[in-house]
PDB file of N, CA and C in Angstrom:
ATOM      1  N   PHE I 275       0.840  -1.181   0.000  1.00 73.00           N
ATOM      2  CA  PHE I 275       0.000   0.000   0.000  1.00 73.00           C
ATOM      3  C   PHE I 275       0.878   1.235   0.000  1.00 73.00           C
ATOM      4  N   PHE I 276       0.561   2.193  -0.863  1.00 77.00           N
ATOM      5  CA  PHE I 276       1.275   3.459  -0.886  1.00 77.00           C
ATOM      6  C   PHE I 276       0.363   4.543  -1.454  1.00 77.00           C
ATOM      7  N   VAL I 277       0.734   5.773  -1.234  1.00 81.00           N
ATOM      8  CA  VAL I 277      -0.023   6.908  -1.741  1.00 81.00           C
ATOM      9  C   VAL I 277       0.586   7.315  -3.076  1.00 81.00           C
ATOM     10  N   ASP I 278      -0.224   7.336  -4.107  1.00 81.00           N
ATOM     11  CA  ASP I 278       0.193   7.726  -5.452  1.00 81.00           C
ATOM     12  C   ASP I 278      -0.357   9.128  -5.719  1.00 81.00           C
ATOM     13  N   GLU I 279       0.437  10.143  -5.429  1.00 77.00           N
ATOM     14  CA  GLU I 279      -0.030  11.521  -5.537  1.00 77.00           C
ATOM     15  C   GLU I 279      -0.343  11.938  -6.970  1.00 77.00           C
ATOM     16  N   LYS I 280       0.290  11.309  -7.947  1.00 78.00           N
ATOM     17  CA  LYS I 280       0.062  11.670  -9.341  1.00 78.00           C
ATOM     18  C   LYS I 280      -1.049  10.850  -9.986  1.00 78.00           C
ATOM     19  N   GLY I 281      -1.460   9.759  -9.343  1.00 77.00           N
ATOM     20  CA  GLY I 281      -2.544   8.940  -9.867  1.00 77.00           C
ATOM     21  C   GLY I 281      -2.163   8.142 -11.103  1.00 77.00           C
ATOM     22  N   LYS I 282      -0.885   7.814 -11.260  1.00 82.00           N
ATOM     23  CA  LYS I 282      -0.418   7.126 -12.458  1.00 82.00           C
ATOM     24  C   LYS I 282       0.040   5.690 -12.206  1.00 82.00           C
ATOM     25  N   ALA I 283       0.095   5.266 -10.967  1.00 82.00           N
ATOM     26  CA  ALA I 283       0.575   3.923 -10.655  1.00 82.00           C
ATOM     27  C   ALA I 283      -0.423   2.869 -11.143  1.00 82.00           C
ATOM     28  N   GLU I 284       0.100   1.729 -11.514  1.00 86.00           N
ATOM     29  CA  GLU I 284      -0.767   0.634 -11.954  1.00 86.00           C
ATOM     30  C   GLU I 284      -1.367  -0.075 -10.755  1.00 86.00           C
ATOM     31  N   GLY I 285      -2.453  -0.764 -10.989  1.00 82.00           N
ATOM     32  CA  GLY I 285      -3.101  -1.533  -9.928  1.00 82.00           C
ATOM     33  C   GLY I 285      -4.323  -0.827  -9.386  1.00 82.00           C
ATOM     34  N   ARG I 286      -4.908  -1.445  -8.379  1.00 79.00           N
ATOM     35  CA  ARG I 286      -6.112  -0.889  -7.759  1.00 79.00           C
ATOM     36  C   ARG I 286      -5.783   0.364  -6.985  1.00 79.00           C
ATOM     37  N   GLY I 287      -6.758   1.219  -6.892  1.00 83.00           N
ATOM     38  CA  GLY I 287      -6.581   2.439  -6.127  1.00 83.00           C
ATOM     39  C   GLY I 287      -7.921   3.043  -5.787  1.00 83.00           C
ATOM     40  N   THR I 288      -7.871   4.055  -5.004  1.00 84.00           N
ATOM     41  CA  THR I 288      -9.069   4.794  -4.644  1.00 84.00           C
ATOM     42  C   THR I 288      -8.691   6.261  -4.533  1.00 84.00           C
ATOM     43  N   TYR I 289      -9.603   7.117  -4.833  1.00 84.00           N
ATOM     44  CA  TYR I 289      -9.341   8.549  -4.782  1.00 84.00           C
ATOM     45  C   TYR I 289      -9.942   9.147  -3.523  1.00 84.00           C
ATOM     46  N   ILE I 290      -9.255  10.121  -2.993  1.00 84.00           N
ATOM     47  CA  ILE I 290      -9.755  10.870  -1.840  1.00 84.00           C
ATOM     48  C   ILE I 290      -9.288  12.311  -2.013  1.00 84.00           C
ATOM     49  N   CYS I 291     -10.126  13.252  -1.669  1.00 84.00           N
ATOM     50  CA  CYS I 291      -9.743  14.656  -1.831  1.00 84.00           C
ATOM     51  C   CYS I 291      -8.656  15.009  -0.816  1.00 84.00           C
ATOM     52  N   TYR I 292      -7.974  16.100  -1.099  1.00 84.00           N
ATOM     53  CA  TYR I 292      -6.885  16.536  -0.231  1.00 84.00           C
ATOM     54  C   TYR I 292      -7.400  17.385   0.926  1.00 84.00           C
ATOM     55  N   ALA I 293      -8.290  16.830   1.699  1.00 87.00           N
ATOM     56  CA  ALA I 293      -8.810  17.501   2.892  1.00 87.00           C
ATOM     57  C   ALA I 293      -8.875  16.466   4.007  1.00 87.00           C
ATOM     58  N   GLU I 294      -8.394  16.846   5.167  1.00 89.00           N
ATOM     59  CA  GLU I 294      -8.368  15.911   6.289  1.00 89.00           C
ATOM     60  C   GLU I 294      -9.777  15.454   6.673  1.00 89.00           C
ATOM     61  N   GLU I 295     -10.771  16.317   6.459  1.00 91.00           N
ATOM     62  CA  GLU I 295     -12.151  15.952   6.763  1.00 91.00           C
ATOM     63  C   GLU I 295     -12.607  14.779   5.888  1.00 91.00           C
ATOM     64  N   CYS I 296     -12.194  14.792   4.618  1.00 90.00           N
ATOM     65  CA  CYS I 296     -12.550  13.694   3.711  1.00 90.00           C
ATOM     66  C   CYS I 296     -11.919  12.387   4.178  1.00 90.00           C
ATOM     67  N   LEU I 297     -10.661  12.462   4.584  1.00 91.00           N
ATOM     68  CA  LEU I 297      -9.978  11.265   5.080  1.00 91.00           C
ATOM     69  C   LEU I 297     -10.677  10.741   6.325  1.00 91.00           C
ATOM     70  N   ASN I 298     -10.990  11.619   7.251  1.00 93.00           N
ATOM     71  CA  ASN I 298     -11.656  11.189   8.486  1.00 93.00           C
ATOM     72  C   ASN I 298     -12.980  10.500   8.189  1.00 93.00           C
ATOM     73  N   LYS I 299     -13.736  11.043   7.238  1.00 94.00           N
ATOM     74  CA  LYS I 299     -15.013  10.436   6.869  1.00 94.00           C
ATOM     75  C   LYS I 299     -14.789   9.069   6.215  1.00 94.00           C
ATOM     76  N   ALA I 300     -13.794   8.975   5.337  1.00 92.00           N
ATOM     77  CA  ALA I 300     -13.490   7.709   4.667  1.00 92.00           C
ATOM     78  C   ALA I 300     -13.043   6.647   5.664  1.00 92.00           C
ATOM     79  N   ILE I 301     -12.301   7.052   6.683  1.00 92.00           N
ATOM     80  CA  ILE I 301     -11.871   6.109   7.726  1.00 92.00           C
ATOM     81  C   ILE I 301     -13.073   5.668   8.553  1.00 92.00           C
ATOM     82  N   LYS I 302     -13.879   6.630   8.956  1.00 94.00           N
ATOM     83  CA  LYS I 302     -15.032   6.335   9.806  1.00 94.00           C
ATOM     84  C   LYS I 302     -16.016   5.384   9.125  1.00 94.00           C
ATOM     85  N   THR I 303     -16.257   5.592   7.844  1.00 95.00           N
ATOM     86  CA  THR I 303     -17.209   4.760   7.111  1.00 95.00           C
ATOM     87  C   THR I 303     -16.564   3.508   6.500  1.00 95.00           C
ATOM     88  N   LYS I 304     -15.248   3.376   6.707  1.00 93.00           N
ATOM     89  CA  LYS I 304     -14.471   2.238   6.190  1.00 93.00           C
ATOM     90  C   LYS I 304     -14.521   2.159   4.661  1.00 93.00           C
ATOM     91  N   ARG I 305     -14.674   3.303   4.011  1.00 92.00           N
ATOM     92  CA  ARG I 305     -14.773   3.351   2.556  1.00 92.00           C
ATOM     93  C   ARG I 305     -13.475   2.884   1.890  1.00 92.00           C
ATOM     94  N   ILE I 306     -12.330   3.295   2.410  1.00 89.00           N
ATOM     95  CA  ILE I 306     -11.050   2.875   1.822  1.00 89.00           C
ATOM     96  C   ILE I 306     -10.875   1.375   1.981  1.00 89.00           C
ATOM     97  N   GLU I 307     -11.201   0.858   3.142  1.00 90.00           N
ATOM     98  CA  GLU I 307     -11.076  -0.577   3.401  1.00 90.00           C
ATOM     99  C   GLU I 307     -11.951  -1.379   2.442  1.00 90.00           C
ATOM    100  N   LYS I 308     -13.188  -0.933   2.253  1.00 91.00           N
ATOM    101  CA  LYS I 308     -14.109  -1.648   1.366  1.00 91.00           C
ATOM    102  C   LYS I 308     -13.641  -1.591  -0.082  1.00 91.00           C
ATOM    103  N   THR I 309     -13.157  -0.432  -0.506  1.00 88.00           N
ATOM    104  CA  THR I 309     -12.718  -0.261  -1.894  1.00 88.00           C
ATOM    105  C   THR I 309     -11.471  -1.079  -2.198  1.00 88.00           C
ATOM    106  N   LEU I 310     -10.496  -1.046  -1.306  1.00 86.00           N
ATOM    107  CA  LEU I 310      -9.222  -1.719  -1.554  1.00 86.00           C
ATOM    108  C   LEU I 310      -9.169  -3.147  -1.016  1.00 86.00           C
ATOM    109  N   GLY I 311     -10.113  -3.499  -0.176  1.00 89.00           N
ATOM    110  CA  GLY I 311     -10.124  -4.839   0.383  1.00 89.00           C
ATOM    111  C   GLY I 311      -8.993  -5.082   1.370  1.00 89.00           C
ATOM    112  N   LEU I 312      -8.660  -4.062   2.152  1.00 87.00           N
ATOM    113  CA  LEU I 312      -7.626  -4.210   3.168  1.00 87.00           C
ATOM    114  C   LEU I 312      -8.056  -3.497   4.434  1.00 87.00           C
ATOM    115  N   THR I 313      -7.357  -3.798   5.498  1.00 90.00           N
ATOM    116  CA  THR I 313      -7.653  -3.169   6.777  1.00 90.00           C
ATOM    117  C   THR I 313      -6.651  -2.050   7.009  1.00 90.00           C
ATOM    118  N   LEU I 314      -7.154  -0.856   7.262  1.00 88.00           N
ATOM    119  CA  LEU I 314      -6.279   0.281   7.548  1.00 88.00           C
ATOM    120  C   LEU I 314      -5.899   0.265   9.014  1.00 88.00           C
ATOM    121  N   ASN I 315      -4.609   0.285   9.265  1.00 91.00           N
ATOM    122  CA  ASN I 315      -4.169   0.423  10.648  1.00 91.00           C
ATOM    123  C   ASN I 315      -3.793   1.887  10.881  1.00 91.00           C
ATOM    124  N   GLU I 316      -3.411   2.212  12.080  1.00 92.00           N
ATOM    125  CA  GLU I 316      -3.107   3.602  12.433  1.00 92.00           C
ATOM    126  C   GLU I 316      -1.938   4.152  11.610  1.00 92.00           C
ATOM    127  N   GLU I 317      -0.955   3.315  11.339  1.00 91.00           N
ATOM    128  CA  GLU I 317       0.208   3.759  10.561  1.00 91.00           C
ATOM    129  C   GLU I 317      -0.193   4.176   9.139  1.00 91.00           C
ATOM    130  N   LEU I 318      -1.030   3.376   8.489  1.00 89.00           N
ATOM    131  CA  LEU I 318      -1.483   3.714   7.141  1.00 89.00           C
ATOM    132  C   LEU I 318      -2.300   5.002   7.135  1.00 89.00           C
ATOM    133  N   CYS I 319      -3.176   5.146   8.111  1.00 91.00           N
ATOM    134  CA  CYS I 319      -3.984   6.364   8.211  1.00 91.00           C
ATOM    135  C   CYS I 319      -3.091   7.589   8.410  1.00 91.00           C
ATOM    136  N   ASN I 320      -2.075   7.453   9.246  1.00 92.00           N
ATOM    137  CA  ASN I 320      -1.159   8.561   9.487  1.00 92.00           C
ATOM    138  C   ASN I 320      -0.335   8.889   8.248  1.00 92.00           C
ATOM    139  N   ASN I 321       0.019   7.877   7.459  1.00 90.00           N
ATOM    140  CA  ASN I 321       0.753   8.118   6.211  1.00 90.00           C
ATOM    141  C   ASN I 321      -0.091   8.953   5.251  1.00 90.00           C
ATOM    142  N   ILE I 322      -1.348   8.580   5.107  1.00 89.00           N
ATOM    143  CA  ILE I 322      -2.249   9.330   4.222  1.00 89.00           C
ATOM    144  C   ILE I 322      -2.440  10.741   4.760  1.00 89.00           C
ATOM    145  N   ARG I 323      -2.665  10.852   6.056  1.00 91.00           N
ATOM    146  CA  ARG I 323      -2.861  12.160   6.691  1.00 91.00           C
ATOM    147  C   ARG I 323      -1.626  13.038   6.487  1.00 91.00           C
ATOM    148  N   GLY I 324      -0.441  12.446   6.582  1.00 92.00           N
ATOM    149  CA  GLY I 324       0.805  13.194   6.378  1.00 92.00           C
ATOM    150  C   GLY I 324       0.903  13.765   4.972  1.00 92.00           C
ATOM    151  N   VAL I 325       0.486  12.991   3.973  1.00 89.00           N
ATOM    152  CA  VAL I 325       0.504  13.477   2.588  1.00 89.00           C
ATOM    153  C   VAL I 325      -0.452  14.655   2.432  1.00 89.00           C
ATOM    154  N   ILE I 326      -1.620  14.552   3.029  1.00 88.00           N
ATOM    155  CA  ILE I 326      -2.609  15.633   2.944  1.00 88.00           C
ATOM    156  C   ILE I 326      -2.066  16.900   3.604  1.00 88.00           C
ATOM    157  N   ILE I 327      -1.501  16.763   4.783  1.00 88.00           N
ATOM    158  CA  ILE I 327      -0.971  17.918   5.511  1.00 88.00           C
ATOM    159  C   ILE I 327       0.208  18.529   4.753  1.00 88.00           C
ATOM    160  N   GLU I 328       1.097  17.677   4.239  1.00 88.00           N
ATOM    161  CA  GLU I 328       2.260  18.159   3.488  1.00 88.00           C
ATOM    162  C   GLU I 328       1.829  18.940   2.250  1.00 88.00           C
ATOM    163  N   ARG I 329       0.823  18.445   1.577  1.00 85.00           N
ATOM    164  CA  ARG I 329       0.332  19.129   0.372  1.00 85.00           C
ATOM    165  C   ARG I 329      -0.268  20.478   0.729  1.00 85.00           C
ATOM    166  N   GLU I 330      -0.993  20.540   1.840  1.00 82.00           N
ATOM    167  CA  GLU I 330      -1.581  21.811   2.277  1.00 82.00           C
ATOM    168  C   GLU I 330      -0.486  22.827   2.611  1.00 82.00           C
ATOM    169  N   VAL I 331       0.579  22.381   3.266  1.00 78.00           N
ATOM    170  CA  VAL I 331       1.680  23.282   3.613  1.00 78.00           C
ATOM    171  C   VAL I 331       2.338  23.805   2.340  1.00 78.00           C
ATOM    172  N   LYS I 332       2.580  22.912   1.370  1.00 78.00           N
ATOM    173  CA  LYS I 332       3.173  23.336   0.099  1.00 78.00           C
ATOM    174  C   LYS I 332       2.269  24.330  -0.611  1.00 78.00           C
ATOM    175  N   LYS I 333       0.975  24.044  -0.589  1.00 76.00           N
ATOM    176  CA  LYS I 333       0.006  24.911  -1.258  1.00 76.00           C
ATOM    177  C   LYS I 333      -0.005  26.292  -0.612  1.00 76.00           C
ATOM    178  N   GLN I 334       0.049  26.340   0.710  1.00 71.00           N
ATOM    179  CA  GLN I 334       0.035  27.611   1.423  1.00 71.00           C
ATOM    180  C   GLN I 334       1.310  28.403   1.160  1.00 71.00           C
ATOM    181  N   ASN I 335       2.430  27.709   1.040  1.00 67.00           N
ATOM    182  CA  ASN I 335       3.705  28.384   0.830  1.00 67.00           C
ATOM    183  C   ASN I 335       3.949  28.727  -0.639  1.00 67.00           C
ATOM    184  N   GLN I 336       3.115  28.225  -1.511  1.00 62.00           N
ATOM    185  CA  GLN I 336       3.304  28.426  -2.929  1.00 62.00           C
ATOM    186  C   GLN I 336       2.898  29.832  -3.367  1.00 62.00           C
ATOM    187  N   TYR I 337       1.905  30.364  -2.767  1.00 60.00           N
ATOM    188  CA  TYR I 337       1.395  31.670  -3.167  1.00 60.00           C
ATOM    189  C   TYR I 337       1.583  32.666  -2.038  1.00 60.00           C
ATOM    190  N   PRO I 338       2.000  33.860  -2.361  1.00 56.00           N
ATOM    191  CA  PRO I 338       2.163  34.858  -1.302  1.00 56.00           C
ATOM    192  C   PRO I 338       0.801  35.252  -0.734  1.00 56.00           C
ATOM    193  N   LEU I 339       0.788  35.569   0.507  1.00 50.00           N
ATOM    194  CA  LEU I 339      -0.435  36.012   1.183  1.00 50.00           C
ATOM    195  C   LEU I 339      -0.726  37.444   0.777  1.00 50.00           C
ATOM    196  N   LYS I 340      -1.884  37.670   0.259  1.00 45.00           N
ATOM    197  CA  LYS I 340      -2.281  39.016  -0.152  1.00 45.00           C
ATOM    198  C   LYS I 340      -3.103  39.631   0.977  1.00 45.00           C
ATOM    199  N   VAL I 341      -2.657  40.811   1.438  1.00 46.00           N
ATOM    200  CA  VAL I 341      -3.383  41.498   2.503  1.00 46.00           C
ATOM    201  C   VAL I 341      -3.729  42.898   2.088  1.00 46.00           C
TER     202      VAL I 341
END
């Protein structure tokens, strides 16, 4: 299991938006587990959460803050 940020890897996959709320909902409803046929443990959830947070930080630092 790994996170494919570009969506180009071969094999089964599932899409989730880059928002922590979406991940939390997918975990709560076991949507990722049902789609991929695997059990998510805390480490896998944290890996996905880390990618989401990292992307948000990059996105925030990419554009200057206009005030």
